[in-house]
mmCIF file of C-alpha atoms in Angstrom:
data_model
loop_
_atom_site.group_PDB
_atom_site.id
_atom_site.type_symbol
_atom_site.label_atom_id
_atom_site.label_comp_id
_atom_site.label_asym_id
_atom_site.label_seq_id
_atom_site.Cartn_x
_atom_site.Cartn_y
_atom_site.Cartn_z
ATOM 1 C CA MET A 28 0.158 -0.064 -0.243
ATOM 2 C CA PRO A 29 1.221 3.182 -1.050
ATOM 3 C CA LEU A 30 1.482 6.772 0.893
ATOM 4 C CA ALA A 31 -1.890 8.218 0.646
ATOM 5 C CA ALA A 32 -2.035 10.736 -2.142
ATOM 6 C CA GLY A 33 -1.893 14.446 -1.171
ATOM 7 C CA ALA A 34 0.430 13.352 2.155
ATOM 8 C CA GLN A 35 1.425 16.681 4.378
ATOM 9 C CA SER A 36 4.446 17.334 4.975
ATOM 10 C CA LEU A 37 5.911 18.257 8.424
ATOM 11 C CA ASP A 38 4.378 20.836 10.430
ATOM 12 C CA ALA A 39 4.450 21.718 14.088
ATOM 13 C CA SER A 40 1.540 18.857 15.348
ATOM 14 C CA ALA A 41 4.000 16.077 13.612
ATOM 15 C CA THR A 42 7.225 16.862 16.480
ATOM 16 C CA GLY A 43 7.738 15.108 19.103
ATOM 17 C CA MET A 44 7.836 11.809 19.982
ATOM 18 C CA GLN A 45 5.448 8.497 18.840
ATOM 19 C CA ARG A 46 4.581 6.037 21.235
ATOM 20 C CA ILE A 47 5.270 2.131 20.168
ATOM 21 C CA GLY A 48 3.597 -0.123 22.739
ATOM 22 C CA GLN A 49 6.479 0.443 26.049
ATOM 23 C CA PHE A 50 9.055 2.852 24.471
ATOM 24 C CA GLU A 51 8.350 6.206 22.487
ATOM 25 C CA ILE A 52 10.571 7.182 19.396
ATOM 26 C CA ASP A 53 10.923 10.926 17.762
ATOM 27 C CA ARG A 54 8.963 11.176 15.119
ATOM 28 C CA THR A 55 11.852 12.980 12.820
ATOM 29 C CA GLU A 56 15.638 12.479 12.654
ATOM 30 C CA VAL A 57 17.685 14.472 14.744
ATOM 31 C CA SER A 58 18.330 18.186 13.017
ATOM 32 C CA ILE A 59 21.292 20.350 13.341
ATOM 33 C CA GLY A 60 19.106 22.932 15.107
ATOM 34 C CA GLN A 61 18.164 20.497 17.565
ATOM 35 C CA PHE A 62 22.228 19.294 17.789
ATOM 36 C CA ALA A 63 23.377 22.745 17.723
ATOM 37 C CA ALA A 64 21.106 23.325 21.408
ATOM 38 C CA TYR A 65 23.254 20.511 22.668
ATOM 39 C CA VAL A 66 26.526 21.576 21.627
ATOM 40 C CA ALA A 67 25.989 25.098 22.982
ATOM 41 C CA ALA A 68 24.915 23.767 26.245
ATOM 42 C CA THR A 69 27.879 21.341 26.399
ATOM 43 C CA GLY A 70 30.522 22.469 24.267
ATOM 44 C CA ALA A 71 31.008 19.471 22.893
ATOM 45 C CA VAL A 72 33.085 19.126 19.737
ATOM 46 C CA THR A 73 32.622 16.422 17.290
ATOM 47 C CA GLU A 74 35.497 13.719 15.427
ATOM 48 C CA ALA A 75 34.248 15.049 12.146
ATOM 49 C CA GLU A 76 34.957 18.921 13.193
ATOM 50 C CA ARG A 77 38.627 17.639 14.199
ATOM 51 C CA GLN A 78 39.676 15.544 11.564
ATOM 52 C CA GLY A 79 36.902 16.191 8.504
ATOM 53 C CA GLY A 80 33.784 14.342 7.560
ATOM 54 C CA GLN A 81 33.591 11.038 5.228
ATOM 55 C CA THR A 82 32.103 10.798 2.285
ATOM 56 C CA TYR A 83 32.633 7.958 -0.409
ATOM 57 C CA GLU A 84 33.959 8.745 -3.772
ATOM 58 C CA SER A 85 36.437 5.976 -5.185
ATOM 59 C CA GLY A 86 36.964 5.343 -1.855
ATOM 60 C CA TRP A 87 36.291 6.849 1.527
ATOM 61 C CA GLN A 88 37.927 10.357 1.658
ATOM 62 C CA ARG A 89 37.879 13.316 4.764
ATOM 63 C CA ARG A 90 37.085 16.278 3.630
ATOM 64 C CA ALA A 91 38.011 18.919 6.078
ATOM 65 C CA GLY A 92 35.401 21.491 6.646
ATOM 66 C CA TRP A 93 32.517 19.048 6.138
ATOM 67 C CA HIS A 94 30.793 17.978 9.954
ATOM 68 C CA TRP A 95 27.345 18.592 11.417
ATOM 69 C CA ARG A 96 26.784 22.307 11.344
ATOM 70 C CA ALA A 97 28.171 22.131 7.418
ATOM 71 C CA PRO A 98 27.513 18.582 6.000
ATOM 72 C CA PHE A 99 28.535 19.041 2.416
ATOM 73 C CA GLY A 100 30.940 21.748 3.063
ATOM 74 C CA THR A 101 28.611 24.282 3.183
ATOM 75 C CA PRO A 102 26.762 25.609 6.314
ATOM 76 C CA GLY A 103 23.195 23.617 6.915
ATOM 77 C CA GLY A 104 20.023 24.414 7.566
ATOM 78 C CA PRO A 105 18.454 23.921 11.909
ATOM 79 C CA ARG A 106 16.103 21.511 9.980
ATOM 80 C CA GLU A 107 18.519 19.294 8.032
ATOM 81 C CA PRO A 108 19.455 16.068 9.376
ATOM 82 C CA ALA A 109 22.183 15.975 11.691
ATOM 83 C CA VAL A 110 25.392 14.186 10.212
ATOM 84 C CA HIS A 111 28.931 13.262 10.426
ATOM 85 C CA LEU A 112 28.173 11.803 13.866
ATOM 86 C CA THR A 113 29.980 8.861 15.367
ATOM 87 C CA HIS A 114 27.481 6.169 17.409
ATOM 88 C CA PRO A 115 29.177 7.180 20.770
ATOM 89 C CA GLU A 116 28.261 10.947 19.638
ATOM 90 C CA ALA A 117 25.020 10.287 18.863
ATOM 91 C CA ALA A 118 24.403 8.149 21.865
ATOM 92 C CA ALA A 119 25.700 11.359 23.933
ATOM 93 C CA TYR A 120 23.243 13.858 22.509
ATOM 94 C CA CYS A 121 20.138 11.189 22.747
ATOM 95 C CA ARG A 122 20.777 10.927 26.969
ATOM 96 C CA TRP A 123 21.565 15.343 27.171
ATOM 97 C CA ALA A 124 18.177 15.131 25.632
ATOM 98 C CA GLY A 125 16.843 12.668 28.729
ATOM 99 C CA LYS A 126 16.246 9.869 25.678
ATOM 100 C CA ARG A 127 18.678 7.099 24.167
ATOM 101 C CA LEU A 128 19.186 5.287 20.968
ATOM 102 C CA PRO A 129 16.523 3.117 19.888
ATOM 103 C CA THR A 130 17.612 -0.516 20.047
ATOM 104 C CA ASP A 131 17.290 -2.261 16.757
ATOM 105 C CA ARG A 132 14.231 -4.333 17.809
ATOM 106 C CA GLU A 133 12.525 -0.943 18.698
ATOM 107 C CA TRP A 134 13.519 0.678 15.699
ATOM 108 C CA GLY A 135 12.163 -2.210 13.261
ATOM 109 C CA GLU A 136 8.886 -2.244 15.342
ATOM 110 C CA ALA A 137 8.687 1.272 15.041
ATOM 111 C CA ALA A 138 9.418 1.479 11.146
ATOM 112 C CA TYR A 139 6.951 -1.562 10.043
ATOM 113 C CA THR A 140 4.734 -2.470 11.951
ATOM 114 C CA GLU A 141 1.753 0.064 12.330
ATOM 115 C CA HIS A 142 1.227 0.278 16.529
ATOM 116 C CA ARG A 143 -1.590 3.216 16.473
ATOM 117 C CA VAL A 144 -5.021 2.274 17.585
ATOM 118 C CA SER A 145 -6.598 4.077 15.079
ATOM 119 C CA PRO A 146 -4.614 5.113 12.281
ATOM 120 C CA PRO A 147 -5.415 7.601 9.439
ATOM 121 C CA GLN A 148 -6.036 6.093 6.330
ATOM 122 C CA PRO A 149 -4.284 4.068 4.273
ATOM 123 C CA TRP A 150 -2.520 2.600 7.177
ATOM 124 C CA ILE A 151 -4.167 -1.024 8.766
ATOM 125 C CA ALA A 152 -3.761 -1.207 13.228
ATOM 126 C CA GLY A 153 -1.072 -4.289 13.655
ATOM 127 C CA ARG A 154 -0.046 -4.439 9.820
ATOM 128 C CA SER A 155 3.009 -5.028 8.805
ATOM 129 C CA TYR A 156 4.641 -3.336 5.701
ATOM 130 C CA ARG A 157 7.576 -4.448 3.322
ATOM 131 C CA TYR A 158 8.801 -0.268 3.665
ATOM 132 C CA PRO A 159 8.627 1.833 6.548
ATOM 133 C CA THR A 160 6.556 3.705 3.314
ATOM 134 C CA GLY A 161 4.191 0.992 3.336
ATOM 135 C CA ASP A 162 3.957 -1.795 0.729
ATOM 136 C CA HIS A 163 6.249 0.423 -1.782
ATOM 137 C CA PRO A 164 9.210 2.712 -1.371
ATOM 138 C CA SER A 165 6.858 5.923 -2.920
ATOM 139 C CA GLY A 166 7.491 9.255 -0.677
ATOM 140 C CA ALA A 167 11.083 8.270 0.612
ATOM 141 C CA ASN A 168 14.401 10.311 -0.039
ATOM 142 C CA CYS A 169 16.462 7.636 -1.993
ATOM 143 C CA LEU A 170 18.786 7.055 -4.832
ATOM 144 C CA GLU A 171 16.268 5.831 -7.188
ATOM 145 C CA GLY A 172 12.644 4.206 -7.354
ATOM 146 C CA CYS A 173 11.317 6.388 -4.575
ATOM 147 C CA GLY A 174 10.119 9.363 -6.376
ATOM 148 C CA GLN A 175 10.906 12.570 -6.170
ATOM 149 C CA VAL A 176 11.576 14.260 -2.876
ATOM 150 C CA ALA A 177 12.945 17.928 -2.505
ATOM 151 C CA THR A 178 16.659 18.022 -1.174
ATOM 152 C CA VAL A 179 18.912 20.756 0.307
ATOM 153 C CA ALA A 180 21.992 19.500 -1.270
ATOM 154 C CA ARG A 181 21.970 18.670 -5.534
ATOM 155 C CA ALA A 182 24.921 17.596 -7.293
ATOM 156 C CA VAL A 183 27.414 17.732 -4.371
ATOM 157 C CA THR A 184 28.889 14.094 -4.647
ATOM 158 C CA SER A 185 29.189 11.585 -7.729
ATOM 159 C CA ARG A 186 25.779 10.032 -6.360
ATOM 160 C CA GLY A 187 22.374 10.424 -5.380
ATOM 161 C CA ARG A 188 20.480 14.242 -4.485
ATOM 162 C CA GLY A 189 21.916 15.060 -0.819
ATOM 163 C CA HIS A 190 19.318 14.730 2.028
ATOM 164 C CA ALA A 191 16.205 16.443 2.894
ATOM 165 C CA GLU A 192 15.198 18.579 5.802
ATOM 166 C CA VAL A 193 13.821 16.234 8.000
ATOM 167 C CA GLY A 194 10.403 15.575 7.912
ATOM 168 C CA ARG A 195 9.901 16.852 4.370
ATOM 169 C CA SER A 196 8.873 13.103 3.047
ATOM 170 C CA ALA A 197 5.520 11.980 3.576
ATOM 171 C CA ALA A 198 4.756 10.561 6.686
ATOM 172 C CA GLY A 199 4.834 6.459 7.088
ATOM 173 C CA VAL A 200 4.549 3.533 9.239
ATOM 174 C CA ASN A 201 3.293 5.094 12.993
ATOM 175 C CA GLY A 202 3.140 8.664 11.281
ATOM 176 C CA LEU A 203 7.394 8.992 11.401
ATOM 177 C CA TYR A 204 9.371 10.244 8.663
ATOM 178 C CA ASP A 205 12.264 9.209 7.150
ATOM 179 C CA MET A 206 12.284 5.827 8.737
ATOM 180 C CA GLY A 207 13.021 4.814 4.737
ATOM 181 C CA GLY A 208 15.614 6.551 3.143
ATOM 182 C CA ASN A 209 17.317 9.882 3.785
ATOM 183 C CA VAL A 210 19.849 9.050 6.236
ATOM 184 C CA TRP A 211 21.042 6.217 7.694
ATOM 185 C CA GLU A 212 19.955 5.909 11.690
ATOM 186 C CA TRP A 213 22.116 4.475 14.316
ATOM 187 C CA VAL A 214 21.020 2.129 16.856
ATOM 188 C CA ASP A 215 21.745 0.600 19.945
ATOM 189 C CA SER A 216 23.327 -2.921 18.587
ATOM 190 C CA GLY A 217 24.635 -3.408 22.356
ATOM 191 C CA ALA A 218 28.362 -3.649 23.578
ATOM 192 C CA GLY A 219 30.904 -3.954 20.963
ATOM 193 C CA SER A 220 33.138 -2.173 18.209
ATOM 194 C CA GLU A 221 30.312 -2.340 15.352
ATOM 195 C CA GLN A 222 27.025 -0.731 15.736
ATOM 196 C CA ARG A 223 24.265 -1.398 13.219
ATOM 197 C CA THR A 224 22.583 1.445 11.091
ATOM 198 C CA ARG A 225 18.865 1.187 9.617
ATOM 199 C CA GLY A 226 16.628 2.761 7.174
ATOM 200 C CA GLY A 227 18.982 3.520 4.172
ATOM 201 C CA SER A 228 19.748 6.701 3.323
ATOM 202 C CA TRP A 229 19.688 8.930 -0.126
ATOM 203 C CA TRP A 230 22.992 7.295 -1.220
ATOM 204 C CA TYR A 231 20.839 3.701 -1.408
ATOM 205 C CA GLY A 232 17.809 2.328 -3.426
ATOM 206 C CA PRO A 233 14.572 1.166 -2.184
ATOM 207 C CA GLU A 234 15.884 -2.207 -1.199
ATOM 208 C CA ALA A 235 18.179 -1.080 1.736
ATOM 209 C CA MET A 236 14.941 0.086 3.360
ATOM 210 C CA ARG A 237 13.650 -2.778 4.238
ATOM 211 C CA ASP A 238 13.516 -4.868 7.047
ATOM 212 C CA ASP A 239 15.781 -7.864 6.265
ATOM 213 C CA HIS A 240 18.442 -5.449 5.067
ATOM 214 C CA VAL A 241 20.988 -4.392 7.864
ATOM 215 C CA GLN A 242 24.258 -3.161 7.909
ATOM 216 C CA THR A 243 26.987 -2.647 10.396
ATOM 217 C CA LYS A 244 29.517 -0.214 10.338
ATOM 218 C CA PRO A 245 32.341 0.668 13.209
ATOM 219 C CA ALA A 246 30.737 2.700 15.791
ATOM 220 C CA THR A 247 33.832 5.225 15.589
ATOM 221 C CA MET A 248 32.594 5.847 11.962
ATOM 222 C CA SER A 249 30.823 9.180 10.827
ATOM 223 C CA ALA A 250 29.482 9.978 7.332
ATOM 224 C CA VAL A 251 27.939 12.390 5.135
ATOM 225 C CA TYR A 252 24.904 9.942 5.046
ATOM 226 C CA ILE A 253 24.405 8.833 8.816
ATOM 227 C CA GLY A 254 22.494 10.303 10.831
ATOM 228 C CA PHE A 255 20.394 9.320 13.933
ATOM 229 C CA ARG A 256 16.796 9.876 15.932
ATOM 230 C CA CYS A 257 16.115 9.115 19.968
ATOM 231 C CA ALA A 258 13.952 6.781 21.624
ATOM 232 C CA ARG A 259 13.137 6.180 25.748
ATOM 233 C CA ASP A 260 11.348 4.268 27.908
ATOM 234 C CA ALA A 261 7.129 5.566 27.383
ATOM 235 C CA ARG A 262 5.978 7.398 30.121
ATOM 236 C CA PRO A 263 2.897 6.776 32.668
#
C-alpha cells in the first residue's frame, strides 16, 4: 500500500515523539538545529570537526570542513538532519536530551508495524509493511525508485541528490518521517565496536529500506549519510 495521495509534510503538530508499545521514538531524525542546542549547552566538539567528515568517492575520503554544521562543506540549515556523527556522539546527544538510541528491535517495530490504534488511511492497525513508507518505497528520499523528494543539497557527490530536511517527506508507518531513506540511522546494537544502521539513505535504493537489510559499521565511523533519532521508555 503506497502513501496516501496528498500526504502532508511535517508541521508543528507532527513534531515530538510517537508511542510504540512500551517505548517512544522521535517522529523525525535529529536536526542540525537540535544538535546545535546540545553543543551550545555542552561545548561538545565532534570527531568530524577535528578530522573532517567522510564521503565516498572512489574510496572513503575525509574532507575538511564537512561536519554536522556543514554536511557538504557549506553551512546547513537548522532543519537538515545532523550527520557526520559517530555512534557514541549520537548516543551522547540522546542522553543529554533525556533519551537514548533505540534498540535494533525497537527501531524495526516502529518502522514496519503499525501500532496506532486508529491510524489514518491508508494505514491498518497491527499490520506489518515491506517498507517504512508502506507496501512500496514511494515517498522516501532514496537514490532511485522512490519518487522525487525535494532535497537541500544536489550534485555535491558523484551519487545521489543529498538529504532532505527532516520531515519533508510524507509520514510513514506510525506517523514517522524518514525511517526509510534520507540518512542511515544509528541504533543500539549492544556492546561492541560494531553498531548497526537502519533504514537506508539517499545514497542507496529501496532495497536498503527493507527490514531484512541491515548494515553494520564501526561505531567510530561518521559519514555524510549517517544520522540518528532518539527513543525512551514510555511514560505512564
